[in-house]
Every structure is written in C-alpha cells, then in structure tokens.
Amino acid sequence: AQSVTQLDSQVPVFEEAPVELRCNYSSSVSVYLFWYVQYPNQGLQLLLKYLSGSTLVKGINGFEAEFNKSQTSFHLRKPSVHISDTAEYFCAVKAAGNKLTFGGGTRVLVKP
Amino acid sequence: NAGVMQNPRHLVRRRGQEARLRCSPMKGHSHVYWYRQLPEEGLKFMVYLQKENIIDESGMPKERFSAEFPKEGPSILRIQQVVRGDSAAYFCASSPTPAGSTDTQYFGPGTRLTVL
C-alpha cells in the first residue's frame, strides 16, 4: 500500500515570494506522482505529474516539482507567487492499478 | 471538449434519505473513479468502474454505498439511509481508454452533500 504525507497543512506566503510545498511518500513499488490544485469550492486541477525521465517536472502556472527517489519526495515549488495561487494543493501517488492516494493537502495563503 | 460533469453540485438530505450523485465522464473516457473528501481532509478513493463493471471497490464502505456505470448514461454513486457522517464532497474523475497507469485522471467539480 502507498501513503502520502504533506508535511505542512498551511503555508502563508507574501506575494512575489517563493514557495515550496513538501510531499513525501512511501511505497514498496514504483509510483507515478502528481500535484493537483483545488481552488475554493471547485474540483481538482492537475498542476503537473512525474511518470519517468527527467526528475525536474514543469507544470502549469509556473509551478515545478522535483522527484527524489532516494528521499521519496516530490516537493512542489514556485519562484514567485501571485494572489491567485491561494488554494489548496494535493500531492498524490499512483502505483499499479488506477487509484490515486492523496496527501492531506496544504493550504497556501498568499498575502499582499 | 466538455470536462467531467457532476450533478447536482450541492445536495441536502435528511438522515435516512437516499442520495444519488451523478457523474458524466469526459468524452472518450470509459473509466470512472469516485473519491470522497471529508471536511479538512484529503481525498480518499472509493471505487473504480468501467462500463458495466466494478473494477476496484476497496474504498467503499461496506454498507449503504453502491456505485454503477451503465452502458448508457452517467455513473451513479448511491448512498442509502444517509447519516450525518456522510456529509462530504464527492468527486468523480475519469481517464481515457485504453486505461493505463500513466493516464491522468481528470476531476469534476464535485457534489457537496450535506446531511441534516
């Protein structure tokens, strides 16, 4: 079975500052990794995914994430956040089969 | 190309009533997944269906919950005799056919169920 830990439940950050959201996972098999964003009262939108190849993955809205197999991490970063990045962010893994296992989420609050 | 559609967006039920949640996958997708998001928690997998087949229901509560994805029409998540603890956001996702573990799951806007 897989599990996902998002170490920070809330991250306040000032506009135009960088942000990093931490995600660690555990799995006995190879996994695929995803970051989703959820804006208030909306569904989940895919930010980026790691399937194979380069460990640095670039996604939409200026986000990127780095897969680190030895540390079983997939941290999400953005060098300069906007007010519109205020949302909840979910890290998820998928192994064999099709179900996604999600972390508990990290709420990002961007302050002016 | 319309995304994943869910209706209703909001549903209020009294304890003991039935709740029916509908999900229409993206065009060309024949794989549907249901997830539940309890307040202040992440999403938890409930069930994975293909047309007319339940593939994985390991996340479904043993009683009162059922799901179907008929040959024609939307997927339905049915909750019988709802209790307050069923209050949550229920999300549907779909992925394209043929299914592969690299396929992205595309999520609908969710149905927010409130049980009074």
PDB file of N, CA, C and O in Angstrom, chain B residues 65-102:
ATOM      1  N   PHE B  65     -23.568   2.075   0.637  1.00  0.00           N
ATOM      2  CA  PHE B  65     -22.969   2.717  -0.541  1.00  0.00           C
ATOM      3  C   PHE B  65     -22.938   1.735  -1.707  1.00  0.00           C
ATOM      4  O   PHE B  65     -22.573   0.566  -1.526  1.00  0.00           O
ATOM      5  N   SER B  66     -23.273   2.239  -2.897  1.00  0.00           N
ATOM      6  CA  SER B  66     -23.139   1.427  -4.101  1.00  0.00           C
ATOM      7  C   SER B  66     -22.836   2.353  -5.267  1.00  0.00           C
ATOM      8  O   SER B  66     -23.108   3.563  -5.220  1.00  0.00           O
ATOM      9  N   ALA B  67     -22.263   1.778  -6.307  1.00  0.00           N
ATOM     10  CA  ALA B  67     -21.920   2.567  -7.485  1.00  0.00           C
ATOM     11  C   ALA B  67     -22.168   1.733  -8.725  1.00  0.00           C
ATOM     12  O   ALA B  67     -22.063   0.499  -8.687  1.00  0.00           O
ATOM     13  N   GLU B  68     -22.497   2.424  -9.795  1.00  0.00           N
ATOM     14  CA  GLU B  68     -22.691   1.748 -11.068  1.00  0.00           C
ATOM     15  C   GLU B  68     -22.261   2.677 -12.200  1.00  0.00           C
ATOM     16  O   GLU B  68     -22.231   3.905 -12.056  1.00  0.00           O
ATOM     17  N   PHE B  69     -21.941   2.064 -13.317  1.00  0.00           N
ATOM     18  CA  PHE B  69     -21.594   2.818 -14.525  1.00  0.00           C
ATOM     19  C   PHE B  69     -22.207   2.031 -15.676  1.00  0.00           C
ATOM     20  O   PHE B  69     -21.582   1.149 -16.250  1.00  0.00           O
ATOM     21  N   PRO B  70     -23.451   2.325 -15.999  1.00  0.00           N
ATOM     22  CA  PRO B  70     -24.163   1.526 -17.005  1.00  0.00           C
ATOM     23  C   PRO B  70     -23.629   1.775 -18.408  1.00  0.00           C
ATOM     24  O   PRO B  70     -22.883   2.734 -18.662  1.00  0.00           O
ATOM     25  N   LYS B  71     -24.058   0.914 -19.305  1.00  0.00           N
ATOM     26  CA  LYS B  71     -23.630   1.021 -20.699  1.00  0.00           C
ATOM     27  C   LYS B  71     -24.012   2.386 -21.283  1.00  0.00           C
ATOM     28  O   LYS B  71     -23.257   2.992 -22.049  1.00  0.00           O
ATOM     29  N   GLU B  72     -25.183   2.852 -20.928  1.00  0.00           N
ATOM     30  CA  GLU B  72     -25.629   4.175 -21.367  1.00  0.00           C
ATOM     31  C   GLU B  72     -25.871   5.046 -20.142  1.00  0.00           C
ATOM     32  O   GLU B  72     -26.420   4.581 -19.152  1.00  0.00           O
ATOM     33  N   GLY B  73     -25.496   6.291 -20.228  1.00  0.00           N
ATOM     34  CA  GLY B  73     -25.790   7.205 -19.133  1.00  0.00           C
ATOM     35  C   GLY B  73     -24.629   7.386 -18.183  1.00  0.00           C
ATOM     36  O   GLY B  73     -23.558   6.778 -18.330  1.00  0.00           O
ATOM     37  N   PRO B  74     -24.860   8.246 -17.186  1.00  0.00           N
ATOM     38  CA  PRO B  74     -23.771   8.599 -16.276  1.00  0.00           C
ATOM     39  C   PRO B  74     -23.492   7.505 -15.246  1.00  0.00           C
ATOM     40  O   PRO B  74     -24.293   6.586 -15.051  1.00  0.00           O
ATOM     41  N   SER B  75     -22.380   7.648 -14.583  1.00  0.00           N
ATOM     42  CA  SER B  75     -22.096   6.820 -13.409  1.00  0.00           C
ATOM     43  C   SER B  75     -22.900   7.384 -12.235  1.00  0.00           C
ATOM     44  O   SER B  75     -23.074   8.600 -12.101  1.00  0.00           O
ATOM     45  N   ILE B  76     -23.377   6.497 -11.389  1.00  0.00           N
ATOM     46  CA  ILE B  76     -24.175   6.885 -10.230  1.00  0.00           C
ATOM     47  C   ILE B  76     -23.508   6.368  -8.968  1.00  0.00           C
ATOM     48  O   ILE B  76     -23.152   5.182  -8.890  1.00  0.00           O
ATOM     49  N   LEU B  77     -23.349   7.253  -8.001  1.00  0.00           N
ATOM     50  CA  LEU B  77     -22.953   6.851  -6.645  1.00  0.00           C
ATOM     51  C   LEU B  77     -24.194   7.006  -5.772  1.00  0.00           C
ATOM     52  O   LEU B  77     -24.781   8.087  -5.705  1.00  0.00           O
ATOM     53  N   ARG B  78     -24.593   5.936  -5.155  1.00  0.00           N
ATOM     54  CA  ARG B  78     -25.844   5.914  -4.391  1.00  0.00           C
ATOM     55  C   ARG B  78     -25.531   5.669  -2.924  1.00  0.00           C
ATOM     56  O   ARG B  78     -24.776   4.744  -2.586  1.00  0.00           O
ATOM     57  N   ILE B  79     -26.097   6.507  -2.085  1.00  0.00           N
ATOM     58  CA  ILE B  79     -25.940   6.339  -0.646  1.00  0.00           C
ATOM     59  C   ILE B  79     -27.327   6.192  -0.035  1.00  0.00           C
ATOM     60  O   ILE B  79     -28.165   7.105  -0.114  1.00  0.00           O
ATOM     61  N   GLN B  80     -27.571   5.047   0.532  1.00  0.00           N
ATOM     62  CA  GLN B  80     -28.878   4.799   1.149  1.00  0.00           C
ATOM     63  C   GLN B  80     -28.842   5.166   2.623  1.00  0.00           C
ATOM     64  O   GLN B  80     -27.795   5.081   3.283  1.00  0.00           O
ATOM     65  N   GLN B  81     -29.988   5.597   3.133  1.00  0.00           N
ATOM     66  CA  GLN B  81     -30.147   5.889   4.562  1.00  0.00           C
ATOM     67  C   GLN B  81     -28.991   6.746   5.078  1.00  0.00           C
ATOM     68  O   GLN B  81     -28.260   6.339   5.985  1.00  0.00           O
ATOM     69  N   VAL B  82     -28.842   7.920   4.508  1.00  0.00           N
ATOM     70  CA  VAL B  82     -27.689   8.761   4.824  1.00  0.00           C
ATOM     71  C   VAL B  82     -27.660   9.120   6.306  1.00  0.00           C
ATOM     72  O   VAL B  82     -28.693   9.240   6.972  1.00  0.00           O
ATOM     73  N   VAL B  83     -26.433   9.285   6.801  1.00  0.00           N
ATOM     74  CA  VAL B  83     -26.183   9.727   8.176  1.00  0.00           C
ATOM     75  C   VAL B  83     -25.325  10.975   8.104  1.00  0.00           C
ATOM     76  O   VAL B  83     -24.743  11.301   7.057  1.00  0.00           O
ATOM     77  N   ARG B  84     -25.242  11.694   9.235  1.00  0.00           N
ATOM     78  CA  ARG B  84     -24.513  12.971   9.247  1.00  0.00           C
ATOM     79  C   ARG B  84     -23.053  12.781   8.810  1.00  0.00           C
ATOM     80  O   ARG B  84     -22.469  13.643   8.171  1.00  0.00           O
ATOM     81  N   GLY B  85     -22.481  11.645   9.156  1.00  0.00           N
ATOM     82  CA  GLY B  85     -21.089  11.392   8.790  1.00  0.00           C
ATOM     83  C   GLY B  85     -20.851  11.243   7.295  1.00  0.00           C
ATOM     84  O   GLY B  85     -19.695  11.219   6.855  1.00  0.00           O
ATOM     85  N   ASP B  86     -21.930  11.143   6.520  1.00  0.00           N
ATOM     86  CA  ASP B  86     -21.784  11.074   5.057  1.00  0.00           C
ATOM     87  C   ASP B  86     -21.592  12.453   4.445  1.00  0.00           C
ATOM     88  O   ASP B  86     -21.282  12.561   3.249  1.00  0.00           O
ATOM     89  N   SER B  87     -21.788  13.499   5.224  1.00  0.00           N
ATOM     90  CA  SER B  87     -21.596  14.863   4.718  1.00  0.00           C
ATOM     91  C   SER B  87     -20.156  15.029   4.264  1.00  0.00           C
ATOM     92  O   SER B  87     -19.209  14.841   5.046  1.00  0.00           O
ATOM     93  N   ALA B  88     -19.984  15.372   3.009  1.00  0.00           N
ATOM     94  CA  ALA B  88     -18.649  15.452   2.426  1.00  0.00           C
ATOM     95  C   ALA B  88     -18.792  15.970   0.997  1.00  0.00           C
ATOM     96  O   ALA B  88     -19.898  16.142   0.487  1.00  0.00           O
ATOM     97  N   ALA B  89     -17.639  16.196   0.382  1.00  0.00           N
ATOM     98  CA  ALA B  89     -17.615  16.477  -1.052  1.00  0.00           C
ATOM     99  C   ALA B  89     -17.245  15.186  -1.766  1.00  0.00           C
ATOM    100  O   ALA B  89     -16.280  14.516  -1.384  1.00  0.00           O
ATOM    101  N   TYR B  90     -18.023  14.843  -2.773  1.00  0.00           N
ATOM    102  CA  TYR B  90     -17.780  13.617  -3.531  1.00  0.00           C
ATOM    103  C   TYR B  90     -17.331  14.015  -4.928  1.00  0.00           C
ATOM    104  O   TYR B  90     -18.049  14.708  -5.645  1.00  0.00           O
ATOM    105  N   PHE B  91     -16.141  13.561  -5.273  1.00  0.00           N
ATOM    106  CA  PHE B  91     -15.561  13.904  -6.567  1.00  0.00           C
ATOM    107  C   PHE B  91     -15.515  12.684  -7.464  1.00  0.00           C
ATOM    108  O   PHE B  91     -15.187  11.582  -7.038  1.00  0.00           O
ATOM    109  N   CYS B  92     -15.798  12.945  -8.708  1.00  0.00           N
ATOM    110  CA  CYS B  92     -15.685  11.939  -9.752  1.00  0.00           C
ATOM    111  C   CYS B  92     -14.506  12.326 -10.649  1.00  0.00           C
ATOM    112  O   CYS B  92     -14.251  13.521 -10.875  1.00  0.00           O
ATOM    113  N   ALA B  93     -13.795  11.330 -11.110  1.00  0.00           N
ATOM    114  CA  ALA B  93     -12.719  11.559 -12.063  1.00  0.00           C
ATOM    115  C   ALA B  93     -12.859  10.554 -13.198  1.00  0.00           C
ATOM    116  O   ALA B  93     -13.455   9.484 -13.021  1.00  0.00           O
ATOM    117  N   SER B  94     -12.315  10.893 -14.351  1.00  0.00           N
ATOM    118  CA  SER B  94     -12.332   9.935 -15.459  1.00  0.00           C
ATOM    119  C   SER B  94     -10.967   9.915 -16.132  1.00  0.00           C
ATOM    120  O   SER B  94     -10.172  10.854 -16.015  1.00  0.00           O
ATOM    121  N   SER B  95     -10.701   8.803 -16.802  1.00  0.00           N
ATOM    122  CA  SER B  95      -9.467   8.687 -17.564  1.00  0.00           C
ATOM    123  C   SER B  95      -9.787   8.010 -18.889  1.00  0.00           C
ATOM    124  O   SER B  95     -10.798   7.337 -19.030  1.00  0.00           O
ATOM    125  N   PRO B  96      -8.916   8.201 -19.877  1.00  0.00           N
ATOM    126  CA  PRO B  96      -9.238   7.702 -21.208  1.00  0.00           C
ATOM    127  C   PRO B  96      -9.064   6.193 -21.353  1.00  0.00           C
ATOM    128  O   PRO B  96      -8.497   5.527 -20.527  1.00  0.00           O
ATOM    129  N   THR B  97      -9.605   5.704 -22.402  1.00  0.00           N
ATOM    130  CA  THR B  97      -9.422   4.294 -22.748  1.00  0.00           C
ATOM    131  C   THR B  97      -8.444   4.201 -23.902  1.00  0.00           C
ATOM    132  O   THR B  97      -8.458   5.056 -24.783  1.00  0.00           O
ATOM    133  N   PRO B  98      -7.531   3.207 -24.033  1.00  0.00           N
ATOM    134  CA  PRO B  98      -7.394   2.146 -23.034  1.00  0.00           C
ATOM    135  C   PRO B  98      -6.724   2.649 -21.766  1.00  0.00           C
ATOM    136  O   PRO B  98      -5.910   3.547 -21.807  1.00  0.00           O
ATOM    137  N   ALA B  99      -7.106   2.101 -20.660  1.00  0.00           N
ATOM    138  CA  ALA B  99      -6.581   2.533 -19.369  1.00  0.00           C
ATOM    139  C   ALA B  99      -5.143   2.091 -19.215  1.00  0.00           C
ATOM    140  O   ALA B  99      -4.759   1.029 -19.645  1.00  0.00           O
ATOM    141  N   GLY B 100      -4.381   2.938 -18.654  1.00  0.00           N
ATOM    142  CA  GLY B 100      -3.006   2.600 -18.326  1.00  0.00           C
ATOM    143  C   GLY B 100      -2.655   3.356 -17.080  1.00  0.00           C
ATOM    144  O   GLY B 100      -3.223   4.393 -16.789  1.00  0.00           O
ATOM    145  N   SER B 101      -1.715   2.911 -16.355  1.00  0.00           N
ATOM    146  CA  SER B 101      -1.462   3.555 -15.075  1.00  0.00           C
ATOM    147  C   SER B 101      -0.816   4.918 -15.226  1.00  0.00           C
ATOM    148  O   SER B 101      -0.699   5.650 -14.267  1.00  0.00           O
ATOM    149  N   THR B 102      -0.399   5.279 -16.454  1.00  0.00           N
ATOM    150  CA  THR B 102       0.139   6.626 -16.629  1.00  0.00           C
ATOM    151  C   THR B 102      -0.940   7.635 -16.962  1.00  0.00           C
ATOM    152  O   THR B 102      -0.675   8.823 -17.040  1.00  0.00           O
TER     153      THR B 102
END
